[in-house]
Amino acid sequence: MSFIRDDFKEILRMVRPHARVLDVGCGEGELLELLTNEKGVDGQGLELSREGVAACLARGLAVVQGDADHDLDNFPTKAFDYAVLSKTLQQVRDPKHVLSELLRIADRAVVSLPNFGHWRVRMDLLTKGRMPETKSLPEPWWSTPNIHLCTLRDFTALCEDLDLRIDACASLVPGKPARQIDPLAPIENWRAENALFLLSRKAEPAPPSTPAPPPGSLFE
């Protein structure tokens, strides 16, 4: 099997077979193809770039060209079981609106993002006085697509403001197994380099539990 991103592995373990999945900011379709092949999902992608759309179509995937900030509004309510936003939330212009829309059009949302509160980021700011460049945030400030970076504390506060339930959360470090965490624990705002969240709405009954994951999954 070719290289699979760490967050993709955990999303694959989480999504139940044959679910309806919308991958927002799907890029060239790697995750959507993985979910289709391994879980038999009924998947659709939303991608802004023409190159990404063309790559998805070449893989035989269902995809539409669109902008997460505006085009999520066009999807029907509860059209999907899962809406996935992988390392994209920090790149949209209105994260609050996008996150709210994900939980309107799907029962559950899967969101992964870099943590700007990670200790390496803090050390770079403290010792160098410049915007950090790390494995998770490799681009210099003047060329990065990230316009709304946040810490775990920022993100959990936004979830609370939107009345969202955090059903699971994992810390992701490149090359290491995912580690289940409590994102509200202050220490995790220092330790987690990247975080993956499984979200649903508090105002609604909890969705049916997914099948038991394989050993080593963060959703045991």
CSV table of C-alpha atoms in Angstrom, one decimal:
chain,number,residue,atom,x,y,z
A,1,MET,CA,0.0,0.0,0.0
A,2,SER,CA,1.3,3.5,-0.8
A,3,PHE,CA,1.9,6.1,1.8
A,4,ILE,CA,-1.2,7.1,3.7
A,5,ARG,CA,-1.4,10.3,5.7
A,6,ASP,CA,-1.8,9.7,9.5
A,7,ASP,CA,-5.1,11.6,9.7
A,8,PHE,CA,-6.4,9.6,6.7
A,9,LYS,CA,-5.7,6.3,8.5
A,10,GLU,CA,-7.8,7.4,11.5
A,11,ILE,CA,-10.6,8.7,9.3
A,12,LEU,CA,-10.6,5.4,7.5
A,13,ARG,CA,-11.0,3.6,10.9
A,14,MET,CA,-13.8,5.8,12.0
A,15,VAL,CA,-16.1,6.0,9.0
A,16,ARG,CA,-18.6,3.1,8.9
A,17,PRO,CA,-18.9,1.0,5.8
A,18,HIS,CA,-21.2,2.2,3.0
A,19,ALA,CA,-21.8,5.6,4.7
A,20,ARG,CA,-22.6,8.8,2.7
A,21,VAL,CA,-19.5,10.9,2.9
A,22,LEU,CA,-18.7,14.5,1.7
A,23,ASP,CA,-15.0,15.3,1.6
A,24,VAL,CA,-14.6,19.1,1.7
A,25,GLY,CA,-11.4,20.4,0.2
A,26,CYS,CA,-10.7,16.9,-1.2
A,27,GLY,CA,-7.6,17.9,-3.2
A,28,GLU,CA,-6.8,15.2,-5.7
A,29,GLY,CA,-9.1,12.7,-4.1
A,30,GLU,CA,-6.7,10.5,-2.1
A,31,LEU,CA,-8.9,10.2,1.0
A,32,LEU,CA,-12.1,9.8,-1.0
A,33,GLU,CA,-10.5,7.1,-3.1
A,34,LEU,CA,-9.3,5.3,0.1
A,35,LEU,CA,-12.7,5.5,1.7
A,36,THR,CA,-14.4,4.2,-1.5
A,37,ASN,CA,-12.0,1.3,-2.0
A,38,GLU,CA,-11.7,0.2,1.7
A,39,LYS,CA,-15.2,1.1,3.1
A,40,GLY,CA,-17.4,1.2,0.0
A,41,VAL,CA,-18.7,4.6,0.9
A,42,ASP,CA,-21.0,6.7,-1.3
A,43,GLY,CA,-18.6,9.5,-1.5
A,44,GLN,CA,-18.6,13.0,-3.0
A,45,GLY,CA,-15.9,15.6,-3.1
A,46,LEU,CA,-15.9,19.4,-3.0
A,47,GLU,CA,-12.7,21.0,-4.3
A,48,LEU,CA,-11.9,24.6,-5.3
A,49,SER,CA,-8.9,24.0,-7.7
A,50,ARG,CA,-9.5,22.9,-11.3
A,51,GLU,CA,-6.4,20.7,-11.0
A,52,GLY,CA,-7.8,18.9,-8.0
A,53,VAL,CA,-11.2,18.4,-9.7
A,54,ALA,CA,-9.5,17.0,-12.8
A,55,ALA,CA,-7.5,14.6,-10.7
A,56,CYS,CA,-10.6,13.4,-8.8
A,57,LEU,CA,-12.4,12.8,-12.1
A,58,ALA,CA,-9.4,10.9,-13.4
A,59,ARG,CA,-9.8,8.6,-10.4
A,60,GLY,CA,-13.4,8.0,-11.2
A,61,LEU,CA,-14.7,10.0,-8.2
A,62,ALA,CA,-17.8,12.1,-7.9
A,63,VAL,CA,-16.6,15.7,-7.3
A,64,VAL,CA,-17.9,19.3,-7.8
A,65,GLN,CA,-15.9,22.4,-8.0
A,66,GLY,CA,-16.7,24.8,-5.2
A,67,ASP,CA,-15.6,26.9,-2.3
A,68,ALA,CA,-16.3,25.7,1.2
A,69,ASP,CA,-17.0,29.3,2.4
A,70,HIS,CA,-19.9,29.6,0.0
A,71,ASP,CA,-20.9,26.4,-1.7
A,72,LEU,CA,-21.7,24.3,1.4
A,73,ASP,CA,-24.9,26.4,1.7
A,74,ASN,CA,-26.1,24.6,-1.5
A,75,PHE,CA,-26.1,21.1,0.0
A,76,PRO,CA,-29.4,19.8,1.5
A,77,THR,CA,-29.7,19.3,5.2
A,78,LYS,CA,-28.7,15.8,6.4
A,79,ALA,CA,-27.6,14.8,2.9
A,80,PHE,CA,-24.6,12.9,4.4
A,81,ASP,CA,-23.6,10.7,7.3
A,82,TYR,CA,-20.1,12.3,7.5
A,83,ALA,CA,-18.6,15.6,6.3
A,84,VAL,CA,-14.8,15.5,6.4
A,85,LEU,CA,-12.6,18.6,6.5
A,86,SER,CA,-9.0,17.5,6.7
A,87,LYS,CA,-6.4,20.2,7.4
A,88,THR,CA,-8.5,22.8,5.6
A,89,LEU,CA,-10.4,24.7,8.3
A,90,GLN,CA,-7.5,27.1,8.9
A,91,GLN,CA,-7.6,28.0,5.2
A,92,VAL,CA,-11.2,29.1,4.9
A,93,ARG,CA,-12.3,32.7,5.4
A,94,ASP,CA,-15.2,31.9,7.8
A,95,PRO,CA,-14.3,28.9,9.9
A,96,LYS,CA,-17.4,29.3,12.2
A,97,HIS,CA,-19.8,29.3,9.3
A,98,VAL,CA,-18.0,26.3,7.6
A,99,LEU,CA,-18.0,24.3,10.8
A,100,SER,CA,-21.7,25.0,11.4
A,101,GLU,CA,-22.6,24.0,7.8
A,102,LEU,CA,-20.7,20.7,8.1
A,103,LEU,CA,-23.0,19.7,11.0
A,104,ARG,CA,-26.1,20.9,9.1
A,105,ILE,CA,-25.5,18.8,6.0
A,106,ALA,CA,-24.1,15.7,7.9
A,107,ASP,CA,-24.8,13.8,11.1
A,108,ARG,CA,-21.1,13.9,12.1
A,109,ALA,CA,-18.1,16.0,11.1
A,110,VAL,CA,-14.5,14.9,11.0
A,111,VAL,CA,-12.1,17.8,11.3
A,112,SER,CA,-8.3,17.7,11.5
A,113,LEU,CA,-6.1,20.8,12.0
A,114,PRO,CA,-2.7,21.9,13.1
A,115,ASN,CA,-2.4,23.1,16.7
A,116,PHE,CA,-0.8,26.6,16.9
A,117,GLY,CA,-0.5,26.1,20.6
A,118,HIS,CA,2.0,23.2,20.2
A,119,TRP,CA,5.2,23.7,22.2
A,120,ARG,CA,7.5,23.9,19.1
A,121,VAL,CA,5.4,26.8,17.8
A,122,ARG,CA,5.5,28.6,21.2
A,123,MET,CA,9.3,28.1,21.4
A,124,ASP,CA,9.9,29.5,17.9
A,125,LEU,CA,7.9,32.6,18.8
A,126,LEU,CA,9.7,32.9,22.1
A,127,THR,CA,13.2,32.4,20.9
A,128,LYS,CA,13.1,33.7,17.3
A,129,GLY,CA,10.3,36.2,17.4
A,130,ARG,CA,9.1,35.1,14.0
A,131,MET,CA,6.2,33.1,12.6
A,132,PRO,CA,7.1,29.4,13.2
A,133,GLU,CA,7.9,26.9,10.4
A,134,THR,CA,7.4,23.3,11.6
A,135,LYS,CA,6.6,20.0,10.0
A,136,SER,CA,2.9,20.7,10.4
A,137,LEU,CA,3.3,24.4,9.3
A,138,PRO,CA,6.1,24.3,6.8
A,139,GLU,CA,5.3,27.4,4.7
A,140,PRO,CA,6.7,30.9,5.5
A,141,TRP,CA,4.1,33.4,6.7
A,142,TRP,CA,4.1,35.3,3.4
A,143,SER,CA,3.1,32.3,1.3
A,144,THR,CA,1.1,30.1,3.6
A,145,PRO,CA,-2.6,29.3,2.7
A,146,ASN,CA,-3.3,29.2,6.4
A,147,ILE,CA,-5.2,32.4,7.3
A,148,HIS,CA,-7.0,31.3,10.5
A,149,LEU,CA,-4.6,29.3,12.6
A,150,CYS,CA,-5.9,28.3,16.0
A,151,THR,CA,-5.0,26.4,19.2
A,152,LEU,CA,-6.8,23.4,20.6
A,153,ARG,CA,-8.3,25.8,23.2
A,154,ASP,CA,-9.5,28.1,20.5
A,155,PHE,CA,-11.2,25.2,18.6
A,156,THR,CA,-12.9,23.7,21.6
A,157,ALA,CA,-14.2,27.1,22.5
A,158,LEU,CA,-15.7,27.5,19.0
A,159,CYS,CA,-17.3,24.0,19.3
A,160,GLU,CA,-18.9,25.1,22.6
A,161,ASP,CA,-20.1,28.4,21.0
A,162,LEU,CA,-21.7,26.4,18.2
A,163,ASP,CA,-23.2,23.8,20.7
A,164,LEU,CA,-21.2,21.0,19.2
A,165,ARG,CA,-20.3,17.8,21.0
A,166,ILE,CA,-16.8,16.4,20.8
A,167,ASP,CA,-17.3,12.7,20.5
A,168,ALA,CA,-13.6,11.8,20.1
A,169,CYS,CA,-10.3,13.5,19.7
A,170,ALA,CA,-6.8,12.3,18.8
A,171,SER,CA,-3.4,13.9,18.7
A,172,LEU,CA,-1.5,13.1,15.5
A,173,VAL,CA,2.3,13.3,15.2
A,174,PRO,CA,3.8,12.4,11.8
A,175,GLY,CA,5.2,8.9,11.9
A,176,LYS,CA,3.7,7.9,15.3
A,177,PRO,CA,0.4,6.1,16.2
A,178,ALA,CA,-2.6,8.3,16.9
A,179,ARG,CA,-3.1,9.1,20.6
A,180,GLN,CA,-6.5,9.5,22.1
A,181,ILE,CA,-6.7,12.8,24.1
A,182,ASP,CA,-9.0,15.0,26.1
A,183,PRO,CA,-8.8,18.3,24.1
A,184,LEU,CA,-9.9,20.3,27.1
A,185,ALA,CA,-6.9,19.2,29.2
A,186,PRO,CA,-4.4,22.1,29.3
A,187,ILE,CA,-1.4,19.9,28.7
A,188,GLU,CA,-2.7,18.8,25.4
A,189,ASN,CA,-2.8,22.3,24.1
A,190,TRP,CA,1.0,22.1,24.5
A,191,ARG,CA,1.6,18.5,23.4
A,192,ALA,CA,-0.7,17.9,20.4
A,193,GLU,CA,1.0,18.9,17.1
A,194,ASN,CA,-2.1,18.1,15.1
A,195,ALA,CA,-5.6,17.1,16.3
A,196,LEU,CA,-8.4,15.1,14.7
A,197,PHE,CA,-12.0,15.7,16.0
A,198,LEU,CA,-15.2,13.7,15.6
A,199,LEU,CA,-18.1,16.1,16.1
A,200,SER,CA,-21.9,16.0,16.3
A,201,ARG,CA,-24.6,18.4,17.6
A,202,LYS,CA,-25.4,18.5,21.3
A,203,ALA,CA,-29.0,19.4,20.6
A,204,GLU,CA,-29.7,16.0,18.8
A,205,PRO,CA,-29.5,12.5,20.1
A,206,ALA,CA,-26.1,10.9,19.7
A,207,PRO,CA,-25.7,9.1,16.4
A,208,PRO,CA,-25.6,5.3,16.4
A,209,SER,CA,-22.2,4.1,17.4
A,210,THR,CA,-19.9,3.0,14.6
A,211,PRO,CA,-18.8,-0.7,14.5
A,212,ALA,CA,-16.0,-1.7,16.8
A,213,PRO,CA,-12.7,-0.4,15.4
A,214,PRO,CA,-9.6,-2.5,14.9
A,215,PRO,CA,-7.0,-2.8,17.7
A,216,GLY,CA,-5.0,0.4,18.1
A,217,SER,CA,-7.7,2.7,16.9
A,218,LEU,CA,-8.3,5.9,18.8
A,219,PHE,CA,-12.0,5.1,18.8
A,220,GLU,CA,-11.8,1.9,21.0
